[in-house]
Tab-separated table of N, CA and C in Angstrom:
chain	number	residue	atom	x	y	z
A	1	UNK	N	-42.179	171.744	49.015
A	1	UNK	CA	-41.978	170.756	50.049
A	1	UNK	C	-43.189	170.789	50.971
A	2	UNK	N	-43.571	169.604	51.050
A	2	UNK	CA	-45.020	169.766	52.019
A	2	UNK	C	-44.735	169.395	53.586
A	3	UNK	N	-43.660	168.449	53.621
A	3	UNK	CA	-43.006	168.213	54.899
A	3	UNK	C	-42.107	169.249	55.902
A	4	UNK	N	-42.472	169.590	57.300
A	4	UNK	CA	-42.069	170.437	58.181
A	4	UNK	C	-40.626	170.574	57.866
A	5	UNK	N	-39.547	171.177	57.600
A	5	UNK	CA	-38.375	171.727	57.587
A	5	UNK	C	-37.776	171.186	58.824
A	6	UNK	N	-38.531	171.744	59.674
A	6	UNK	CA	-37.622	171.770	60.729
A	6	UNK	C	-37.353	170.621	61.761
A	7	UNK	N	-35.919	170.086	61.839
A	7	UNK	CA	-36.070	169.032	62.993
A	7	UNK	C	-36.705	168.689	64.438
A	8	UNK	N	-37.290	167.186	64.030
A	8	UNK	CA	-38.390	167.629	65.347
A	8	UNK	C	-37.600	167.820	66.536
A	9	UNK	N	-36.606	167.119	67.327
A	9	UNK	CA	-35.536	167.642	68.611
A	9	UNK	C	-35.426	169.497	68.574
A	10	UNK	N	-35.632	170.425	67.733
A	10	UNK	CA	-35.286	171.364	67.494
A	10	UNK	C	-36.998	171.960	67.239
A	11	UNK	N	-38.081	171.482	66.368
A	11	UNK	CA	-39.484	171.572	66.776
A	11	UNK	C	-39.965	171.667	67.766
A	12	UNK	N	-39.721	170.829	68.761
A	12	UNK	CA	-40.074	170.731	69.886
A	12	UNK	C	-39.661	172.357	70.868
A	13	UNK	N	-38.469	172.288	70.617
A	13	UNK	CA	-37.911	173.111	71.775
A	13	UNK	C	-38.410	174.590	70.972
A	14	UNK	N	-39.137	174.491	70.011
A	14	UNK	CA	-39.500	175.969	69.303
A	14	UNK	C	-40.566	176.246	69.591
A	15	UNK	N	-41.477	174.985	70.103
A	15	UNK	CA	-42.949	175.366	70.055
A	15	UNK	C	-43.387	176.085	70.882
A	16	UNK	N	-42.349	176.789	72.038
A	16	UNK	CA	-43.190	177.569	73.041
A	16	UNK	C	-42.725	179.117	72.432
A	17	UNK	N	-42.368	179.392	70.728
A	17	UNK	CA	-42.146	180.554	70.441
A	17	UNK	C	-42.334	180.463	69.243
A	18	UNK	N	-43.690	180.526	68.622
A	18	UNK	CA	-44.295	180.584	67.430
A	18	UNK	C	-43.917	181.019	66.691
A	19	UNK	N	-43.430	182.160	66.906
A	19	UNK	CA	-43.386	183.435	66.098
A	19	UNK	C	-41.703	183.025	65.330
A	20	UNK	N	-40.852	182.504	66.244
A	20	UNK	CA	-39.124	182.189	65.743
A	20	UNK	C	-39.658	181.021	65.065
A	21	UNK	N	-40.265	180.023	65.245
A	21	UNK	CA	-40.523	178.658	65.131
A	21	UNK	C	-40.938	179.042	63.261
A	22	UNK	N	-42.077	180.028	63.270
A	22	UNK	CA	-42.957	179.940	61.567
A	22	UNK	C	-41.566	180.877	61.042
A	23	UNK	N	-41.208	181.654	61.134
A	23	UNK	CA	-39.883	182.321	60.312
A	23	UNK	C	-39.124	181.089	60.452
A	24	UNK	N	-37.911	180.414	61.160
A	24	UNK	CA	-37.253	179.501	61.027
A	24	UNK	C	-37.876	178.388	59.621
A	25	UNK	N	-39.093	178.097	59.626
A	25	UNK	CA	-39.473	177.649	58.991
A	25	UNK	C	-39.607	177.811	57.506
A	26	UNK	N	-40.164	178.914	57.672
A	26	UNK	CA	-39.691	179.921	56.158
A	26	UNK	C	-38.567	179.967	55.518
A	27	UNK	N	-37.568	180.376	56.074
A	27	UNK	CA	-36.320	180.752	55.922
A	27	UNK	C	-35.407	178.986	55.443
A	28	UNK	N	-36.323	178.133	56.036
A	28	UNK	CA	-35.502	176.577	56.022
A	28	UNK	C	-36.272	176.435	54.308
A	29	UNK	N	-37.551	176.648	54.152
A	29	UNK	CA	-38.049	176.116	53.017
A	29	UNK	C	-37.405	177.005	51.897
A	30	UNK	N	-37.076	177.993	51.907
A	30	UNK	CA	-36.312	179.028	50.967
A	30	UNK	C	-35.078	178.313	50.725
A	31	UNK	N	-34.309	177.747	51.894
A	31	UNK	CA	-33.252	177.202	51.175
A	31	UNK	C	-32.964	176.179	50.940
A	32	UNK	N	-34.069	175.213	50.828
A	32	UNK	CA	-34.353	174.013	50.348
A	32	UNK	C	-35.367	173.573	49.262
A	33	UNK	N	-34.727	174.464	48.252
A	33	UNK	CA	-35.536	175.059	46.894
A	33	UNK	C	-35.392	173.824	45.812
A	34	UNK	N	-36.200	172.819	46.038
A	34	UNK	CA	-35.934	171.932	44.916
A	34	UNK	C	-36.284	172.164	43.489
A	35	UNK	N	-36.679	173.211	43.343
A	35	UNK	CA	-36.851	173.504	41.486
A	35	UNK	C	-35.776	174.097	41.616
A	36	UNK	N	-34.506	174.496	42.528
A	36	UNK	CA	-33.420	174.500	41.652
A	36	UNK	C	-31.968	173.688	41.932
A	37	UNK	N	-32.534	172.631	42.744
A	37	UNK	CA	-31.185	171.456	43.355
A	37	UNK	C	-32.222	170.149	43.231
A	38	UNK	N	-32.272	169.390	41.905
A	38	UNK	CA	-32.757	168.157	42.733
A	38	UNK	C	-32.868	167.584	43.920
A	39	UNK	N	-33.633	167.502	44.282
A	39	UNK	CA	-34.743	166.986	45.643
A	39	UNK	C	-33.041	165.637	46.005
A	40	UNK	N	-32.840	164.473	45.140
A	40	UNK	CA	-32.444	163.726	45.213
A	40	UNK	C	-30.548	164.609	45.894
A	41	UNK	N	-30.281	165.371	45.209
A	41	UNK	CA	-29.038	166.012	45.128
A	41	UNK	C	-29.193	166.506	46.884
A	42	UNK	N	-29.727	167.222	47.371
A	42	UNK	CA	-30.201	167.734	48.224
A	42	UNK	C	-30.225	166.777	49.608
A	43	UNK	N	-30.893	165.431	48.985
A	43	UNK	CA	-31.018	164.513	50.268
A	43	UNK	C	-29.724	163.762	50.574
A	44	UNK	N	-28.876	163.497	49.453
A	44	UNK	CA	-27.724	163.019	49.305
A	44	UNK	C	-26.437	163.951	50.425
A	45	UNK	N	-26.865	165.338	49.915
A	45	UNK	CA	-25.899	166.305	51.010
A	45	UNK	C	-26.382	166.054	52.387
A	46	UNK	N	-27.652	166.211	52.387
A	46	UNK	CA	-28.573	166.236	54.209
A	46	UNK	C	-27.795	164.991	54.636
A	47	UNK	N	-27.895	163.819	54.051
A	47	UNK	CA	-27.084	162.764	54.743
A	47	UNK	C	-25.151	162.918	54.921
A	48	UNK	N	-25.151	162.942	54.048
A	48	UNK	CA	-23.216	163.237	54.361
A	48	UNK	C	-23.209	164.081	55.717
A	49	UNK	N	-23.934	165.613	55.573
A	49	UNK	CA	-23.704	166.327	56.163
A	49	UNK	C	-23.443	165.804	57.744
A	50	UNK	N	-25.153	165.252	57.894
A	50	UNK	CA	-25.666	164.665	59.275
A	50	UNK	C	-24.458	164.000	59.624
A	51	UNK	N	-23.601	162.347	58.591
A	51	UNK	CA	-22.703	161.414	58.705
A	51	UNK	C	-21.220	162.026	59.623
A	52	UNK	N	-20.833	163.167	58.781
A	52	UNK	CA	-20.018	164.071	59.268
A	52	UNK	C	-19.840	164.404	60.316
A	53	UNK	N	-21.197	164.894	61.014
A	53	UNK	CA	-21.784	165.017	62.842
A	53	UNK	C	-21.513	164.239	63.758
A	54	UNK	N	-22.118	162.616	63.207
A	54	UNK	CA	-22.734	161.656	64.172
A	54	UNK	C	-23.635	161.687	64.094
A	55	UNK	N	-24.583	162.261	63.507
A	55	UNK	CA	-25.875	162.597	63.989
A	55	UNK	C	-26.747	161.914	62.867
A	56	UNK	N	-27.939	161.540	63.311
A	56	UNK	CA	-28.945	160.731	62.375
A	56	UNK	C	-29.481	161.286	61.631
A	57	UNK	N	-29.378	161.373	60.458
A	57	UNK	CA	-30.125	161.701	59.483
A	57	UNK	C	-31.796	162.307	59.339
A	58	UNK	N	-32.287	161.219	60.040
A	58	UNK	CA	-33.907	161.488	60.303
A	58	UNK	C	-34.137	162.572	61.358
A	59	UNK	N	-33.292	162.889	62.153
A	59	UNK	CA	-33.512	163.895	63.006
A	59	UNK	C	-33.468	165.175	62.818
A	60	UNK	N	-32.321	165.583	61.596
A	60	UNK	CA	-31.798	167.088	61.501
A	60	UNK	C	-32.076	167.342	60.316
A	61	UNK	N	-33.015	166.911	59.605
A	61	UNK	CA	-33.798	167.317	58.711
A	61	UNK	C	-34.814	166.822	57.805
A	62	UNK	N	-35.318	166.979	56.818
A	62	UNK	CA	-36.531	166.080	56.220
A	62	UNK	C	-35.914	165.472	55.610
A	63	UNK	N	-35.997	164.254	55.304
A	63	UNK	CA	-35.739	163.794	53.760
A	63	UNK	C	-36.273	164.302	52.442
A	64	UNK	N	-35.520	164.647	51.647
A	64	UNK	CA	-36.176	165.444	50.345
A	64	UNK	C	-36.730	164.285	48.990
A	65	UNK	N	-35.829	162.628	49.036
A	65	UNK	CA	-36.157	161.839	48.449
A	65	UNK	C	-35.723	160.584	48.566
A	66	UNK	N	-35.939	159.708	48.348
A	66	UNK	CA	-35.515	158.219	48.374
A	66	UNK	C	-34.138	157.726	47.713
A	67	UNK	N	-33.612	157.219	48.446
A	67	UNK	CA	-32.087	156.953	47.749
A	67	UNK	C	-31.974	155.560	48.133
A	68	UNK	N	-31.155	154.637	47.070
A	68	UNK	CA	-31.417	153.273	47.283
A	68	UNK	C	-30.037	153.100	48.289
A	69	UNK	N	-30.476	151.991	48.970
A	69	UNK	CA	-29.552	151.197	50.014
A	69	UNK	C	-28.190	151.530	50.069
A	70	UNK	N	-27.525	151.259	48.764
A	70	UNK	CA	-26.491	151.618	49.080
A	70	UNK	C	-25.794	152.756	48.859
A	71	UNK	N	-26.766	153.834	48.576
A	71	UNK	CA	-26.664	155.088	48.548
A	71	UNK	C	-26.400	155.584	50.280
A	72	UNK	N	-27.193	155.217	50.973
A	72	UNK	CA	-27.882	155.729	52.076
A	72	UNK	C	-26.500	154.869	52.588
A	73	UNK	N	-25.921	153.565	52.500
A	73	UNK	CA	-25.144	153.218	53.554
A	73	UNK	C	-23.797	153.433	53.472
A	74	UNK	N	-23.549	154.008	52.080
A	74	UNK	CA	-22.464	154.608	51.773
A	74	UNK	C	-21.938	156.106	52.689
A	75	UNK	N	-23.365	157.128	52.781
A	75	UNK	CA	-23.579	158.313	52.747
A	75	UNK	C	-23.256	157.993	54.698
A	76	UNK	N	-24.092	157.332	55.069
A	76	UNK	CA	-24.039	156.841	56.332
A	76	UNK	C	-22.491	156.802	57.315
A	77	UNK	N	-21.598	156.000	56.195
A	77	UNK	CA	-20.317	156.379	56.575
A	77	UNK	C	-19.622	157.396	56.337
A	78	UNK	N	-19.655	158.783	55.729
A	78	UNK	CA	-19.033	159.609	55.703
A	78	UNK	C	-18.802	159.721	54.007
A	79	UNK	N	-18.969	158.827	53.165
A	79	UNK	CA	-18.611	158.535	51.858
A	79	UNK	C	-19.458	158.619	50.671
A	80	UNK	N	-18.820	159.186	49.663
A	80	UNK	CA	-19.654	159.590	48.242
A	80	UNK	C	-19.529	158.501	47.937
A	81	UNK	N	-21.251	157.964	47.428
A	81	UNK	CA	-21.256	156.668	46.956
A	81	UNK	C	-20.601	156.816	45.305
A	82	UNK	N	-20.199	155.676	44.549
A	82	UNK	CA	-19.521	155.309	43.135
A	82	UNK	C	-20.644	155.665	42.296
A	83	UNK	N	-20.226	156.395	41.242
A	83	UNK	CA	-21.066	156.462	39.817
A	83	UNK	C	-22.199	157.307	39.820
A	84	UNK	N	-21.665	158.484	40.610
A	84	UNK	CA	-22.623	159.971	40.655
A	84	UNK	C	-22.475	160.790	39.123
A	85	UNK	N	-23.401	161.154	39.056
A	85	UNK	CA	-23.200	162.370	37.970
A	85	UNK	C	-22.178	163.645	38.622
A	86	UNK	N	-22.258	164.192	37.396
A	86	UNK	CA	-21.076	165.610	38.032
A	86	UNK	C	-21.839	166.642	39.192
A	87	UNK	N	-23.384	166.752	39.043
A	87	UNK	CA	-23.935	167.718	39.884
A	87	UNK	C	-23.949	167.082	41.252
A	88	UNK	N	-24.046	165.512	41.636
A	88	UNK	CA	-24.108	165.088	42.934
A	88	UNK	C	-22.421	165.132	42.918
A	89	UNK	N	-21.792	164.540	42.227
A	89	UNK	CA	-20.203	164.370	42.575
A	89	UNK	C	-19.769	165.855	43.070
A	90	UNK	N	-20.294	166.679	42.392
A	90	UNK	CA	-19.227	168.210	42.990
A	90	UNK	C	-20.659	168.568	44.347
A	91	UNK	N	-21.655	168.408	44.335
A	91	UNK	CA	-22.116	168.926	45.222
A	91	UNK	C	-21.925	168.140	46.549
A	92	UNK	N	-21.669	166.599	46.332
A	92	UNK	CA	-20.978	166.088	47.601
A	92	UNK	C	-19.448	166.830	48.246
A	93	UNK	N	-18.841	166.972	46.898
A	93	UNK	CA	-17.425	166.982	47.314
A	93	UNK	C	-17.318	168.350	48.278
A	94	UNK	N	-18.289	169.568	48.011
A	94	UNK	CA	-18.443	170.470	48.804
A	94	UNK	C	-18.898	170.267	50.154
A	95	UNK	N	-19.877	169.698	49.471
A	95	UNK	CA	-21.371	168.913	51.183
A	95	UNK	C	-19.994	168.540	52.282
A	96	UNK	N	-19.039	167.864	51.790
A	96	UNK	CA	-18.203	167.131	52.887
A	96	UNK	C	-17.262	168.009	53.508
A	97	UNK	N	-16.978	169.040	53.337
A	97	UNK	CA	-16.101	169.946	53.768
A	97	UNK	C	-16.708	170.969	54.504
A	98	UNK	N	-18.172	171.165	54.631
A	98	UNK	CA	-18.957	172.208	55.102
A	98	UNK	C	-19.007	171.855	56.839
A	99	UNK	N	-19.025	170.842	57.382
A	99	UNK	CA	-18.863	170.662	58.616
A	99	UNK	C	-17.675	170.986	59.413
A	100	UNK	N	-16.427	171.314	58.807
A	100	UNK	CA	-15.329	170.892	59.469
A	100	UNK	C	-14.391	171.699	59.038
A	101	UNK	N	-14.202	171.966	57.410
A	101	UNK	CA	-13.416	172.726	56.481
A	101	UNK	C	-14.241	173.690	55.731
A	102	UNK	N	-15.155	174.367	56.427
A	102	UNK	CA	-16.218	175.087	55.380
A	102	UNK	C	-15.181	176.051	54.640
A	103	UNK	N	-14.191	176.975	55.878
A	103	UNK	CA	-13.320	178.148	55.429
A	103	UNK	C	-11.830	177.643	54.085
A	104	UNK	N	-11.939	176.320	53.857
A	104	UNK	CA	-10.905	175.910	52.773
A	104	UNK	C	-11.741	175.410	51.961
A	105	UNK	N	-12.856	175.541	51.482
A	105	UNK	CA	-14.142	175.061	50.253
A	105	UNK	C	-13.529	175.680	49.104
A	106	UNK	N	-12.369	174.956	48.122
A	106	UNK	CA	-11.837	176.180	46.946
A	106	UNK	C	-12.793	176.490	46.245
A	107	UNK	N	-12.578	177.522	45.083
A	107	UNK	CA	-13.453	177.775	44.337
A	107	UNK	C	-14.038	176.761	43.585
A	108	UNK	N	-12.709	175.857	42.921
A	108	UNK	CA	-12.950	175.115	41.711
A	108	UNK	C	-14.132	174.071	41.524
A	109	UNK	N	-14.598	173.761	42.944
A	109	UNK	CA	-15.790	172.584	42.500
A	109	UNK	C	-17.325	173.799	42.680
A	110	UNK	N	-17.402	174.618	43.157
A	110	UNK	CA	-18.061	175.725	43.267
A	110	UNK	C	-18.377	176.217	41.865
A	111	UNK	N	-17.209	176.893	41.087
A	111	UNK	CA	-17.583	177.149	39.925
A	111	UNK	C	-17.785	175.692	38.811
A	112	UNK	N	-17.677	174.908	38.974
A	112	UNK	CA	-17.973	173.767	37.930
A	112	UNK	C	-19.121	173.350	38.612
A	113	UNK	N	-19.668	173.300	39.590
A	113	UNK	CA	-21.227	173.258	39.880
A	113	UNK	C	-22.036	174.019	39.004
A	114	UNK	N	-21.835	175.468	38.967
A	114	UNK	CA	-22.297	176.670	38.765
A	114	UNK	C	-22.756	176.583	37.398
A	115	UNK	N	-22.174	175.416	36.112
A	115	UNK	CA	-21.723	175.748	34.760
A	115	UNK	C	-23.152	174.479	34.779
A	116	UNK	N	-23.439	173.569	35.924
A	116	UNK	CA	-24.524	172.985	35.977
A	116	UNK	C	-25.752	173.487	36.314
A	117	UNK	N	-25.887	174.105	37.688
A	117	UNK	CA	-26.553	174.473	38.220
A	117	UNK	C	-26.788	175.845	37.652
A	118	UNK	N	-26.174	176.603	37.635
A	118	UNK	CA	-26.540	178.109	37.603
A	118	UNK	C	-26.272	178.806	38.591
A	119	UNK	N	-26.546	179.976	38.798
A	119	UNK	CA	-26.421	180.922	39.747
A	119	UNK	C	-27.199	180.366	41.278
A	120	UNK	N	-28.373	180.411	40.685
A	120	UNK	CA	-29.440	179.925	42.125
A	120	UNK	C	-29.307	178.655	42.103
A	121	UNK	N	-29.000	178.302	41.815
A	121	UNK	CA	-28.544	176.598	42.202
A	121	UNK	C	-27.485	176.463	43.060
A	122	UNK	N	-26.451	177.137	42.698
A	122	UNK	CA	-25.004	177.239	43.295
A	122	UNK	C	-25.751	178.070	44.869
A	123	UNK	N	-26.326	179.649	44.694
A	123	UNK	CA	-26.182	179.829	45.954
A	123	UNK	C	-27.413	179.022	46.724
A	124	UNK	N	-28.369	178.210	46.118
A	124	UNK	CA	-29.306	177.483	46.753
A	124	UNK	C	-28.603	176.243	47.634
A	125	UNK	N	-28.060	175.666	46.948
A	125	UNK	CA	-26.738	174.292	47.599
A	125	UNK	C	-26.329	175.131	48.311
A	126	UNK	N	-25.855	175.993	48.425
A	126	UNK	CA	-24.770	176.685	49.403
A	126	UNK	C	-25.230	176.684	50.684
A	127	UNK	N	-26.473	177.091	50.428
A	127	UNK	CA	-27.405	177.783	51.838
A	127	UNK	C	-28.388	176.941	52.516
A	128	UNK	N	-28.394	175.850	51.493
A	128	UNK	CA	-28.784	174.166	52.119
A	128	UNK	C	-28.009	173.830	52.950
A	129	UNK	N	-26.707	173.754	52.460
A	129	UNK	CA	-25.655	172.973	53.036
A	129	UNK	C	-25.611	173.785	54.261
A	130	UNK	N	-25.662	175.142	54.694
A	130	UNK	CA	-24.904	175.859	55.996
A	130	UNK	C	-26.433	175.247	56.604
A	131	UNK	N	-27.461	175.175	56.305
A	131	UNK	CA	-28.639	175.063	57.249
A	131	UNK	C	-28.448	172.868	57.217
A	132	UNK	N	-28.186	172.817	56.715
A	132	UNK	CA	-27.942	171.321	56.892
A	132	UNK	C	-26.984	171.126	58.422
A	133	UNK	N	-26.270	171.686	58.278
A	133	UNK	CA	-24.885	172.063	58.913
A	133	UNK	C	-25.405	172.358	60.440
A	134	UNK	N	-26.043	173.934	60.343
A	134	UNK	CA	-26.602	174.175	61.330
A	134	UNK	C	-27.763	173.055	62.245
A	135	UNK	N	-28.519	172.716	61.300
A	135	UNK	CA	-29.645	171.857	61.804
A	135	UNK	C	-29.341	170.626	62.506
A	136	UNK	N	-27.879	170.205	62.373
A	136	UNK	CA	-27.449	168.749	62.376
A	136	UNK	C	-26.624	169.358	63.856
A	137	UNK	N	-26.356	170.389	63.761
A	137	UNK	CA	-25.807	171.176	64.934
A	137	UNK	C	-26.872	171.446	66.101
A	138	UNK	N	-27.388	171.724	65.686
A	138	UNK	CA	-28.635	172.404	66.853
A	138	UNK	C	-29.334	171.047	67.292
A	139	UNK	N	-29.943	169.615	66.293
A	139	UNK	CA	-30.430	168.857	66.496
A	139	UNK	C	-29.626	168.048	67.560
A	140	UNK	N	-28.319	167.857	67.573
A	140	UNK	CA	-27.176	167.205	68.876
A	140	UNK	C	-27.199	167.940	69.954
A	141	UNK	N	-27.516	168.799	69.645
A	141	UNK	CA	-27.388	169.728	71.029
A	141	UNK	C	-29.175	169.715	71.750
A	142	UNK	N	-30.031	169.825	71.150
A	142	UNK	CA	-31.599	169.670	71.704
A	142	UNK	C	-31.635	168.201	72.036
A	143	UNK	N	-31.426	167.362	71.512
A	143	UNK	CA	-31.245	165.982	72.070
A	143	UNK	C	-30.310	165.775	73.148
A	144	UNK	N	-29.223	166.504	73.250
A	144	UNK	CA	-28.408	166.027	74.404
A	144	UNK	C	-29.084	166.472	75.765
A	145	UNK	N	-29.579	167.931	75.404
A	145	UNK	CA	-30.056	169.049	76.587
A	145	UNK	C	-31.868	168.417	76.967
A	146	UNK	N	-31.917	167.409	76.252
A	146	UNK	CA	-33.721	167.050	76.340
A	146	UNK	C	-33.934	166.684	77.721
A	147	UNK	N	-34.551	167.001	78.416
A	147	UNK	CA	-35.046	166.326	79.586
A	147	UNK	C	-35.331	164.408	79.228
A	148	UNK	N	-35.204	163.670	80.270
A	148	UNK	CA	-34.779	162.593	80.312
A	148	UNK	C	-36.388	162.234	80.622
A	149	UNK	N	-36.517	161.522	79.620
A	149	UNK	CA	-38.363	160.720	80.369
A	149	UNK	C	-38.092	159.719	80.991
């Protein structure tokens, strides 16, 4: 990924601590490992996730890839768009429960990811999704707390 990880509302408020700011950074690109979650799979969760919030998409994290219109305006409302493959269908169906219901996530779409993905795939999505989660968290809160220009 050549694009900054980290949300700029949440960039901003890092830059007077370098040192948290380049680890945060690290730690965001580790779990936004697209050789083992399609880039596309990945951007599909970042949006639900954000939808879930309130929160805008473009703010609480990078975009990982281009998704057509009515991908994006589906995702926009809270909703898995029609006629996903099984790796976006189960990795949404998780993505949507991570904001709100993370602690009732059953196993069953977890392990039928897994039989796609693999091991590091499964815990790569996983650890997307909590930093999706987080980021979409922290990004509402640096925007609310921003000084007013």
């Amino acid at each position: 990924m050549t694009v900054a990880p980290v949300p700029p509302p949440l960039a901003r408020r890092l830059a007077p601590i370098p040192h948290l700011r380049d680890g945060f950074e690290a730690f965001l690109r580790a779990c936004y490992d697209t050789d083992a979650v399609p880039a596309a799979t990945l951007e599909r969760c970042r949006r639900l996730v954000a939808a879930r919030h309130g929160c805008d998409p473009d703010l609480c994290a990078p975009p990982f890839a281009d998704l057509p219109a009515p991908e994006r305006d589906a995702l926009a409302r809270g909703e898995t768009p029609p006629g996903l493959g099984p790796v976006d269908a189960l990795s949404l169906e998780i993505a949507g429960l991570i904001p709100w219901q993370h602690h009732d996530l059953p196993d069953a779409p977890v392990l039928a990811l897994r039989q796609h993905l693999g091991d590091r795939g499964v815990v790569t999505l996983l650890a997307a999704l909590a930093m999706f989660d987080a980021a979409a968290r922290m990004s509402l809160v640096a925007a609310a707390s921003a000084p007013q220009e």
